[in-house]
Amino acid sequence: MLFTIFTLGCKVNTYESDAVRELFLKEKWREAKVGETPDLVIVNTCTVTGMAAKKSRQHIRKFRNAHPRALIAVMGCYSQQEGAAVVAECGADLVLGTSKRNEILNYVNEALMRRVPRVEIDAEPRHFAYEEIATLFQPMTSRAFVKVQDGCDNFCSYCVIPYVRGKSRSRKPQDVIKEIKALIDNGYREIVITGIHTGGYGKDLPNYSFSRLIREIIEATPNLYRLRISSIEATEIDDDFIALLAAHDNIAHHLHIPLQSGSEGVLRRMNRRYHLEDYMRTIEKIRAAQPLIALTTDVIVGFPGETEEEFQETYDFIEAMAFSELHVFPFSHREHTVAASLPNQVDDAIKKQRGERLLRLSDRLHEKYQALFKGRVLEVIFEDYDAMSKTYRGHASNYLEVRVQSPIDVAGKVFSVAYRGPDESAINSEVF
């Protein structure tokens, strides 16, 4: 039997798709190659923005039309929110939400026998327990993601995720460490810790914290070359974590710390639970521990009521913080959230104009950060080969992308590289 998996959305979705892929491969299913017709299509969906929800619907319908005889199974955040509508409007045969992924094989086998549309969605995601599902082999040659946490308790006024992913819940530390050890044994050089609200790890465990998890991972895996944190809130970066960052060079010199707005007024309307002064103080502590660390962030433009003055406050704060890169998102109206009903919704044209201004700022900040490393030697883990440019692509600890030409296959290996820019660098020597 042939299957294919299509994933939308975040790194957690990617991890969960890889884990589901592994379940099917263990049962002797085979992943369909290009040109082969699958018996099963799994679509892992996203609903964090209106565009993500739209793309989820489009791809379900696309696979339904392309493979009329295949079983179409849908899982993830969009299907958790929409439930039976995914069957009625998109033609899915099996619908799961953000739970029961570890049971998907049984549901698929039953659906293949009965061929009757089935919706298996738990209606109360806030009551979900952590669902253990792991993966030991991932498509990338050198970097593996490890999910440590699910759900969120922050309830930012614009966000639907706490309603579809449920409460914040932590994976058992011993299961996290066991998976990381197995991935290292399988040849992965970099482990990326990820979750829906990663820094919230441990709040539901007795006497535990995210910093303690990081310390125990490092102590338990002395042969781990690099540990990367996918994203973490400024409010969850404590002094213990900063001490680890200063003491252990194998913690990646890159942190993604969402800001969302540089205006106190907008932050209050967003229900973001920090003040800009506190955020700034955290950034200062991080840079004191690792002066050349790359700091990236998320920003939402056009939040309801955002004035030109408030946008300028955001622009000025970002420039002062000297982030190395920005991820910019226009505010997206999500039903059932507080922000959806706020007055003074911002016109789409204004959102676009503000977003473009921030993207230009991001380009300027990124170029400035890159310039700090011209002529320096960086240790780069190479991930894959790009046939179009005939270069191998990799990332340094600070997440600067490096491409090099090489007569030998360097994917999955670590080399010291003379950095002259993303497309001009040259390999010096292999790092063992």
Tab-separated table of C-alpha atoms in Angstrom:
chain	number	residue	atom	x	y	z
A	1	MET	CA	0.000	0.000	0.000
A	2	LEU	CA	1.255	3.458	-0.923
A	3	PHE	CA	0.795	6.623	1.114
A	4	THR	CA	1.802	10.256	0.968
A	5	ILE	CA	1.788	12.979	3.641
A	6	PHE	CA	1.374	16.687	2.953
A	7	THR	CA	2.095	19.116	5.802
A	8	LEU	CA	1.101	22.731	6.313
A	9	GLY	CA	2.091	25.033	9.146
A	10	CYS	CA	4.633	24.936	11.924
A	11	LYS	CA	7.591	22.762	12.896
A	12	VAL	CA	5.391	20.893	15.379
A	13	ASN	CA	3.189	19.818	12.471
A	14	THR	CA	6.285	18.720	10.569
A	15	TYR	CA	7.426	16.654	13.542
A	16	GLU	CA	3.994	15.044	13.943
A	17	SER	CA	3.879	14.211	10.228
A	18	ASP	CA	7.312	12.587	10.450
A	19	ALA	CA	6.138	10.534	13.438
A	20	VAL	CA	2.999	9.417	11.564
A	21	ARG	CA	5.126	8.558	8.524
A	22	GLU	CA	7.237	6.319	10.724
A	23	LEU	CA	4.132	4.507	12.027
A	24	PHE	CA	3.116	3.584	8.489
A	25	LEU	CA	6.607	2.601	7.369
A	26	LYS	CA	6.894	0.228	10.342
A	27	GLU	CA	3.712	-1.489	9.134
A	28	LYS	CA	5.246	-2.057	5.684
A	29	TRP	CA	3.424	0.736	3.918
A	30	ARG	CA	5.572	2.482	1.299
A	31	GLU	CA	5.746	6.222	0.725
A	32	ALA	CA	4.649	7.041	-2.814
A	33	LYS	CA	7.285	8.422	-5.154
A	34	VAL	CA	6.692	11.099	-7.763
A	35	GLY	CA	4.417	9.686	-10.445
A	36	GLU	CA	2.994	6.902	-8.254
A	37	THR	CA	-0.661	6.914	-7.228
A	38	PRO	CA	-1.141	6.700	-3.463
A	39	ASP	CA	-3.804	4.584	-1.775
A	40	LEU	CA	-3.768	7.012	1.157
A	41	VAL	CA	-3.202	10.767	1.364
A	42	ILE	CA	-2.721	12.348	4.798
A	43	VAL	CA	-3.074	16.130	4.992
A	44	ASN	CA	-1.762	17.708	8.196
A	45	THR	CA	-3.484	21.080	8.437
A	46	CYS	CA	-2.955	24.525	9.976
A	47	THR	CA	-5.342	27.283	11.025
A	48	VAL	CA	-3.122	29.858	12.740
A	49	THR	CA	-4.112	32.488	10.150
A	50	GLY	CA	-6.994	32.864	7.746
A	51	MET	CA	-4.598	32.181	4.860
A	52	ALA	CA	-3.387	28.974	6.527
A	53	ALA	CA	-6.988	27.769	6.902
A	54	LYS	CA	-7.692	28.618	3.253
A	55	LYS	CA	-4.610	26.716	2.087
A	56	SER	CA	-5.656	23.723	4.197
A	57	ARG	CA	-9.056	23.614	2.463
A	58	GLN	CA	-7.483	24.048	-0.945
A	59	HIS	CA	-4.991	21.230	-0.496
A	60	ILE	CA	-7.577	18.779	0.829
A	61	ARG	CA	-9.736	19.451	-2.232
A	62	LYS	CA	-6.715	19.285	-4.532
A	63	PHE	CA	-5.762	15.819	-3.298
A	64	ARG	CA	-9.396	14.703	-3.420
A	65	ASN	CA	-9.600	15.679	-7.097
A	66	ALA	CA	-6.153	14.347	-7.992
A	67	HIS	CA	-6.695	10.959	-6.325
A	68	PRO	CA	-10.434	10.149	-6.430
A	69	ARG	CA	-9.874	6.529	-5.379
A	70	ALA	CA	-7.491	7.249	-2.517
A	71	LEU	CA	-8.481	7.495	1.117
A	72	ILE	CA	-8.083	11.136	2.192
A	73	ALA	CA	-7.234	11.440	5.896
A	74	VAL	CA	-7.019	14.888	7.485
A	75	MET	CA	-5.510	15.827	10.834
A	76	GLY	CA	-4.207	18.922	12.600
A	77	CYS	CA	-5.443	22.298	13.791
A	78	TYR	CA	-7.785	23.194	10.914
A	79	SER	CA	-9.624	19.892	11.106
A	80	GLN	CA	-9.860	20.185	14.917
A	81	GLN	CA	-11.627	23.512	14.435
A	82	GLU	CA	-13.855	22.581	11.487
A	83	GLY	CA	-14.686	18.935	12.248
A	84	ALA	CA	-17.378	17.448	10.020
A	85	ALA	CA	-17.169	20.372	7.576
A	86	VAL	CA	-13.893	18.895	6.311
A	87	VAL	CA	-15.912	15.894	5.100
A	88	ALA	CA	-18.885	17.833	3.777
A	89	GLU	CA	-17.006	20.673	2.086
A	90	CYS	CA	-13.641	19.153	1.175
A	91	GLY	CA	-14.431	15.479	0.560
A	92	ALA	CA	-12.248	13.930	3.252
A	93	ASP	CA	-12.843	10.303	4.251
A	94	LEU	CA	-11.263	10.351	7.718
A	95	VAL	CA	-10.919	13.389	9.967
A	96	LEU	CA	-8.805	13.550	13.114
A	97	GLY	CA	-7.948	16.727	14.967
A	98	THR	CA	-5.030	17.457	17.283
A	99	SER	CA	-5.336	14.179	19.149
A	100	LYS	CA	-5.429	10.459	18.287
A	101	ARG	CA	-2.543	10.753	15.794
A	102	ASN	CA	-0.928	7.743	17.470
A	103	GLU	CA	-4.062	5.736	16.578
A	104	ILE	CA	-4.214	6.796	12.940
A	105	LEU	CA	-3.154	3.386	11.588
A	106	ASN	CA	-6.173	1.693	13.172
A	107	TYR	CA	-8.542	4.370	11.899
A	108	VAL	CA	-7.096	4.149	8.386
A	109	ASN	CA	-7.379	0.352	8.279
A	110	GLU	CA	-11.018	0.537	9.406
A	111	ALA	CA	-11.772	3.288	6.884
A	112	LEU	CA	-10.221	1.288	4.048
A	113	MET	CA	-12.547	-1.604	4.824
A	114	ARG	CA	-15.740	0.413	5.337
A	115	ARG	CA	-15.201	3.450	3.052
A	116	VAL	CA	-17.698	5.448	5.081
A	117	PRO	CA	-16.678	9.023	6.046
A	118	ARG	CA	-15.621	9.143	9.679
A	119	VAL	CA	-14.899	12.039	12.030
A	120	GLU	CA	-12.895	11.213	15.169
A	121	ILE	CA	-12.419	14.529	16.942
A	122	ASP	CA	-12.419	15.015	20.699
A	123	ALA	CA	-14.563	18.065	21.386
A	124	GLU	CA	-12.671	19.284	24.491
A	125	PRO	CA	-9.040	19.962	23.542
A	126	ARG	CA	-8.452	21.825	26.794
A	127	HIS	CA	-8.698	18.425	28.505
A	128	PHE	CA	-6.155	16.687	26.273
A	129	ALA	CA	-3.236	14.844	27.878
A	130	TYR	CA	0.156	14.838	26.161
A	131	GLU	CA	0.054	12.373	23.267
A	132	GLU	CA	3.305	10.434	23.040
A	133	ILE	CA	4.364	10.010	19.436
A	134	ALA	CA	8.031	9.931	18.465
A	135	THR	CA	10.181	9.779	15.363
A	136	LEU	CA	13.701	8.406	15.026
A	137	PHE	CA	14.237	9.049	11.304
A	138	GLN	CA	13.486	12.377	9.659
A	139	PRO	CA	13.969	13.416	6.017
A	140	MET	CA	16.751	15.932	6.717
A	141	THR	CA	20.209	14.409	6.902
A	142	SER	CA	21.664	16.383	9.795
A	143	ARG	CA	18.937	18.187	11.771
A	144	ALA	CA	16.107	16.544	13.700
A	145	PHE	CA	13.177	18.147	15.507
A	146	VAL	CA	12.041	16.891	18.897
A	147	LYS	CA	8.634	17.924	20.196
A	148	VAL	CA	8.658	18.431	23.965
A	149	GLN	CA	5.379	20.234	24.606
A	150	ASP	CA	1.890	20.804	23.211
A	151	GLY	CA	-0.877	23.358	23.749
A	152	CYS	CA	-0.859	26.889	25.117
A	153	ASP	CA	-2.343	28.766	28.083
A	154	ASN	CA	-1.474	32.311	27.038
A	155	PHE	CA	-4.720	33.189	25.217
A	156	CYS	CA	-3.317	36.083	23.202
A	157	SER	CA	-6.381	37.917	21.963
A	158	TYR	CA	-5.665	37.200	18.269
A	159	CYS	CA	-4.823	33.506	18.552
A	160	VAL	CA	-7.026	30.457	18.018
A	161	ILE	CA	-4.343	27.908	18.933
A	162	PRO	CA	-5.264	27.480	22.668
A	163	TYR	CA	-8.741	26.462	21.512
A	164	VAL	CA	-7.599	23.853	18.981
A	165	ARG	CA	-4.370	22.585	20.592
A	166	GLY	CA	-5.596	22.618	24.182
A	167	LYS	CA	-3.896	23.399	27.463
A	168	SER	CA	-0.124	23.493	27.824
A	169	ARG	CA	1.187	20.026	28.627
A	170	SER	CA	4.709	18.665	28.807
A	171	ARG	CA	6.228	15.480	27.530
A	172	LYS	CA	8.005	13.316	30.097
A	173	PRO	CA	11.666	14.415	30.367
A	174	GLN	CA	12.885	10.823	30.138
A	175	ASP	CA	11.013	10.347	26.847
A	176	VAL	CA	12.544	13.522	25.435
A	177	ILE	CA	16.070	12.464	26.366
A	178	LYS	CA	15.537	8.896	25.123
A	179	GLU	CA	14.459	10.176	21.715
A	180	ILE	CA	17.358	12.625	21.478
A	181	LYS	CA	19.881	9.890	22.293
A	182	ALA	CA	18.378	7.653	19.598
A	183	LEU	CA	18.488	10.464	17.029
A	184	ILE	CA	22.146	11.155	17.835
A	185	ASP	CA	22.878	7.430	17.440
A	186	ASN	CA	21.173	7.628	14.031
A	187	GLY	CA	23.613	10.313	12.904
A	188	TYR	CA	21.838	13.606	13.537
A	189	ARG	CA	24.222	16.405	14.475
A	190	GLU	CA	21.679	19.053	15.470
A	191	ILE	CA	18.563	18.642	17.611
A	192	VAL	CA	15.873	21.329	17.508
A	193	ILE	CA	13.622	21.539	20.561
A	194	THR	CA	10.119	22.517	19.522
A	195	GLY	CA	6.586	22.833	20.856
A	196	ILE	CA	3.487	24.957	20.525
A	197	HIS	CA	4.619	27.033	23.519
A	198	THR	CA	8.096	25.618	23.998
A	199	GLY	CA	9.208	27.752	26.926
A	200	GLY	CA	6.078	26.755	28.843
A	201	TYR	CA	7.584	23.302	29.244
A	202	GLY	CA	7.517	21.993	32.796
A	203	LYS	CA	4.833	24.256	34.241
A	204	ASP	CA	2.545	21.248	34.599
A	205	LEU	CA	5.303	19.082	36.117
A	206	PRO	CA	6.343	19.154	39.786
A	207	ASN	CA	9.463	21.269	40.420
A	208	TYR	CA	10.418	21.394	36.762
A	209	SER	CA	11.184	24.058	34.171
A	210	PHE	CA	12.308	24.463	30.578
A	211	SER	CA	15.784	25.449	31.755
A	212	ARG	CA	16.057	22.248	33.780
A	213	LEU	CA	15.097	20.205	30.704
A	214	ILE	CA	17.832	21.891	28.643
A	215	ARG	CA	20.406	21.264	31.375
A	216	GLU	CA	19.443	17.584	31.655
A	217	ILE	CA	19.594	17.128	27.877
A	218	ILE	CA	23.113	18.568	27.761
A	219	GLU	CA	24.270	16.470	30.712
A	220	ALA	CA	22.766	13.274	29.255
A	221	THR	CA	24.119	13.740	25.707
A	222	PRO	CA	27.781	14.819	25.833
A	223	ASN	CA	28.151	13.820	22.152
A	224	LEU	CA	25.403	16.164	20.951
A	225	TYR	CA	27.035	18.617	18.559
A	226	ARG	CA	24.338	21.304	18.591
A	227	LEU	CA	21.074	21.966	20.440
A	228	ARG	CA	18.745	24.584	18.974
A	229	ILE	CA	15.608	26.135	20.487
A	230	SER	CA	12.904	26.728	17.876
A	231	SER	CA	11.102	29.607	19.621
A	232	ILE	CA	10.771	30.878	23.165
A	233	GLU	CA	8.893	33.731	24.827
A	234	ALA	CA	10.924	36.433	26.547
A	235	THR	CA	8.943	35.857	29.754
A	236	GLU	CA	10.254	32.274	29.916
A	237	ILE	CA	13.945	33.064	29.510
A	238	ASP	CA	15.164	32.920	33.095
A	239	ASP	CA	18.606	33.405	34.601
A	240	ASP	CA	19.197	29.624	34.641
A	241	PHE	CA	18.678	29.453	30.876
A	242	ILE	CA	20.971	32.428	30.264
A	243	ALA	CA	23.656	30.779	32.405
A	244	LEU	CA	23.379	27.636	30.282
A	245	LEU	CA	23.652	29.719	27.123
A	246	ALA	CA	26.864	31.299	28.407
A	247	ALA	CA	28.400	28.020	29.608
A	248	HIS	CA	27.602	25.596	26.777
A	249	ASP	CA	28.768	26.423	23.286
A	250	ASN	CA	26.693	23.626	21.771
A	251	ILE	CA	23.505	25.574	22.532
A	252	ALA	CA	22.919	27.337	19.212
A	253	HIS	CA	23.798	31.022	19.101
A	254	HIS	CA	20.350	31.896	17.817
A	255	LEU	CA	17.078	32.504	19.626
A	256	HIS	CA	13.699	33.297	18.112
A	257	ILE	CA	11.843	35.462	20.643
A	258	PRO	CA	8.380	36.649	19.508
A	259	LEU	CA	7.697	40.344	20.048
A	260	GLN	CA	4.433	40.845	18.068
A	261	SER	CA	4.400	44.609	18.725
A	262	GLY	CA	6.703	47.334	19.963
A	263	SER	CA	3.801	49.440	21.236
A	264	GLU	CA	2.633	49.101	24.829
A	265	GLY	CA	-0.927	49.924	23.816
A	266	VAL	CA	-1.046	47.240	21.162
A	267	LEU	CA	0.557	44.693	23.487
A	268	ARG	CA	-2.227	45.302	26.023
A	269	ARG	CA	-4.906	44.762	23.373
A	270	MET	CA	-3.083	41.624	22.265
A	271	ASN	CA	-3.045	40.322	25.857
A	272	ARG	CA	0.712	39.849	25.613
A	273	ARG	CA	1.859	39.527	29.201
A	274	TYR	CA	5.001	41.636	29.329
A	275	HIS	CA	6.174	45.224	29.061
A	276	LEU	CA	8.714	46.431	26.531
A	277	GLU	CA	11.109	47.374	29.327
A	278	ASP	CA	11.108	43.764	30.566
A	279	TYR	CA	11.573	42.435	27.029
A	280	MET	CA	14.511	44.807	26.486
A	281	ARG	CA	16.117	43.780	29.772
A	282	THR	CA	15.926	40.106	28.764
A	283	ILE	CA	17.585	40.865	25.420
A	284	GLU	CA	20.375	42.729	27.209
A	285	LYS	CA	21.025	39.732	29.492
A	286	ILE	CA	21.162	37.368	26.520
A	287	ARG	CA	23.644	39.556	24.681
A	288	ALA	CA	25.771	39.851	27.786
A	289	ALA	CA	25.994	36.045	27.814
A	290	GLN	CA	26.506	35.673	24.031
A	291	PRO	CA	27.426	39.038	22.461
A	292	LEU	CA	27.147	37.914	18.808
A	293	ILE	CA	24.013	35.822	19.159
A	294	ALA	CA	21.391	36.079	16.401
A	295	LEU	CA	18.010	37.205	17.705
A	296	THR	CA	14.986	36.920	15.420
A	297	THR	CA	11.373	37.736	16.150
A	298	ASP	CA	7.726	37.700	15.013
A	299	VAL	CA	5.762	40.898	14.429
A	300	ILE	CA	2.060	41.390	13.656
A	301	VAL	CA	1.114	44.514	11.679
A	302	GLY	CA	-2.345	46.005	11.465
A	303	PHE	CA	-3.688	44.720	14.763
A	304	PRO	CA	-7.145	46.254	15.432
A	305	GLY	CA	-6.790	49.880	16.434
A	306	GLU	CA	-3.084	50.090	15.543
A	307	THR	CA	-2.481	53.744	14.732
A	308	GLU	CA	0.340	55.110	12.618
A	309	GLU	CA	1.968	56.321	15.829
A	310	GLU	CA	1.773	52.836	17.392
A	311	PHE	CA	3.211	51.270	14.252
A	312	GLN	CA	6.088	53.759	14.340
A	313	GLU	CA	6.718	52.788	17.965
A	314	THR	CA	7.026	49.178	16.818
A	315	TYR	CA	9.353	50.127	13.968
A	316	ASP	CA	11.601	52.174	16.259
A	317	PHE	CA	11.704	49.490	18.964
A	318	ILE	CA	12.687	46.789	16.460
A	319	GLU	CA	15.418	49.010	15.032
A	320	ALA	CA	16.741	49.724	18.543
A	321	MET	CA	16.756	46.013	19.412
A	322	ALA	CA	18.829	45.272	16.281
A	323	PHE	CA	17.213	41.919	15.574
A	324	SER	CA	18.991	39.917	12.904
A	325	GLU	CA	15.766	39.142	11.032
A	326	LEU	CA	11.991	39.586	11.293
A	327	HIS	CA	9.025	37.361	10.510
A	328	VAL	CA	6.229	39.769	9.626
A	329	PHE	CA	2.546	38.823	9.592
A	330	PRO	CA	-0.512	40.943	8.798
A	331	PHE	CA	-3.194	40.639	11.456
A	332	SER	CA	-5.519	37.776	10.552
A	333	HIS	CA	-9.155	37.788	11.641
A	334	ARG	CA	-9.818	34.484	13.436
A	335	GLU	CA	-13.364	33.703	14.507
A	336	HIS	CA	-14.011	33.072	18.214
A	337	THR	CA	-11.015	35.177	19.289
A	338	VAL	CA	-11.288	38.427	21.252
A	339	ALA	CA	-9.440	40.403	18.578
A	340	ALA	CA	-11.993	39.447	15.928
A	341	SER	CA	-14.594	41.637	17.631
A	342	LEU	CA	-12.354	44.592	18.513
A	343	PRO	CA	-13.279	47.951	16.954
A	344	ASN	CA	-11.184	49.876	14.417
A	345	GLN	CA	-10.108	46.960	12.231
A	346	VAL	CA	-7.193	48.073	10.032
A	347	ASP	CA	-7.571	48.213	6.258
A	348	ASP	CA	-5.732	45.497	4.290
A	349	ALA	CA	-3.889	48.077	2.193
A	350	ILE	CA	-2.468	49.673	5.355
A	351	LYS	CA	-1.446	46.246	6.673
A	352	LYS	CA	0.385	45.560	3.414
A	353	GLN	CA	2.163	48.916	3.444
A	354	ARG	CA	3.283	48.493	7.059
A	355	GLY	CA	4.382	44.930	6.435
A	356	GLU	CA	6.511	46.009	3.482
A	357	ARG	CA	8.189	48.692	5.596
A	358	LEU	CA	9.123	46.122	8.234
A	359	LEU	CA	10.376	43.647	5.638
A	360	ARG	CA	12.687	46.316	4.230
A	361	LEU	CA	13.908	46.963	7.769
A	362	SER	CA	14.425	43.219	8.228
A	363	ASP	CA	16.574	43.052	5.084
A	364	ARG	CA	18.709	45.941	6.332
A	365	LEU	CA	19.116	44.416	9.813
A	366	HIS	CA	19.987	41.012	8.347
A	367	GLU	CA	22.640	42.474	6.061
A	368	LYS	CA	24.117	44.338	9.009
A	369	TYR	CA	24.241	41.137	11.067
A	370	GLN	CA	25.807	39.162	8.209
A	371	ALA	CA	28.515	41.797	7.865
A	372	LEU	CA	29.683	41.065	11.421
A	373	PHE	CA	30.874	37.641	10.268
A	374	LYS	CA	32.543	38.444	6.943
A	375	GLY	CA	36.024	36.910	7.073
A	376	ARG	CA	35.275	34.809	10.144
A	377	VAL	CA	35.468	31.019	10.274
A	378	LEU	CA	32.131	29.393	11.123
A	379	GLU	CA	31.335	25.779	11.857
A	380	VAL	CA	28.508	24.761	9.539
A	381	ILE	CA	26.312	21.681	9.551
A	382	PHE	CA	25.435	20.949	5.920
A	383	GLU	CA	21.916	19.715	5.314
A	384	ASP	CA	21.211	19.178	1.629
A	385	TYR	CA	22.239	19.703	-1.982
A	386	ASP	CA	20.577	22.233	-4.261
A	387	ALA	CA	20.770	20.923	-7.819
A	388	MET	CA	19.736	24.292	-9.303
A	389	SER	CA	22.674	26.230	-7.839
A	390	LYS	CA	24.932	23.159	-7.579
A	391	THR	CA	25.712	24.040	-3.962
A	392	TYR	CA	25.447	22.364	-0.598
A	393	ARG	CA	23.372	24.308	1.921
A	394	GLY	CA	23.932	24.480	5.656
A	395	HIS	CA	23.628	26.685	8.727
A	396	ALA	CA	26.055	27.959	11.297
A	397	SER	CA	25.257	28.023	15.001
A	398	ASN	CA	23.794	31.540	14.601
A	399	TYR	CA	21.559	30.273	11.767
A	400	LEU	CA	23.396	32.149	9.035
A	401	GLU	CA	22.809	30.190	5.846
A	402	VAL	CA	25.934	29.078	3.997
A	403	ARG	CA	26.178	27.609	0.494
A	404	VAL	CA	29.343	26.082	-0.924
A	405	GLN	CA	30.388	24.144	-3.973
A	406	SER	CA	32.137	20.878	-3.170
A	407	PRO	CA	33.396	17.933	-5.231
A	408	ILE	CA	32.435	15.594	-2.386
A	409	ASP	CA	29.081	15.018	-0.687
A	410	VAL	CA	29.110	17.089	2.507
A	411	ALA	CA	25.433	16.676	3.464
A	412	GLY	CA	25.104	15.634	7.102
A	413	LYS	CA	28.683	16.660	7.920
A	414	VAL	CA	30.247	19.557	9.811
A	415	PHE	CA	32.909	21.759	8.214
A	416	SER	CA	34.664	24.928	9.240
A	417	VAL	CA	33.915	27.525	6.594
A	418	ALA	CA	35.489	30.846	5.698
A	419	TYR	CA	32.375	33.018	5.613
A	420	ARG	CA	32.274	35.618	2.869
A	421	GLY	CA	28.490	35.781	2.544
A	422	PRO	CA	25.761	33.184	2.014
A	423	ASP	CA	26.775	32.332	-1.574
A	424	GLU	CA	30.522	32.888	-1.561
A	425	SER	CA	31.857	30.875	1.358
A	426	ALA	CA	34.558	28.213	1.095
A	427	ILE	CA	35.200	25.053	3.100
A	428	ASN	CA	38.341	25.076	5.211
A	429	SER	CA	38.308	21.675	6.904
A	430	GLU	CA	36.040	18.989	8.287
A	431	VAL	CA	35.082	19.124	11.947
A	432	PHE	CA	34.875	15.738	13.622
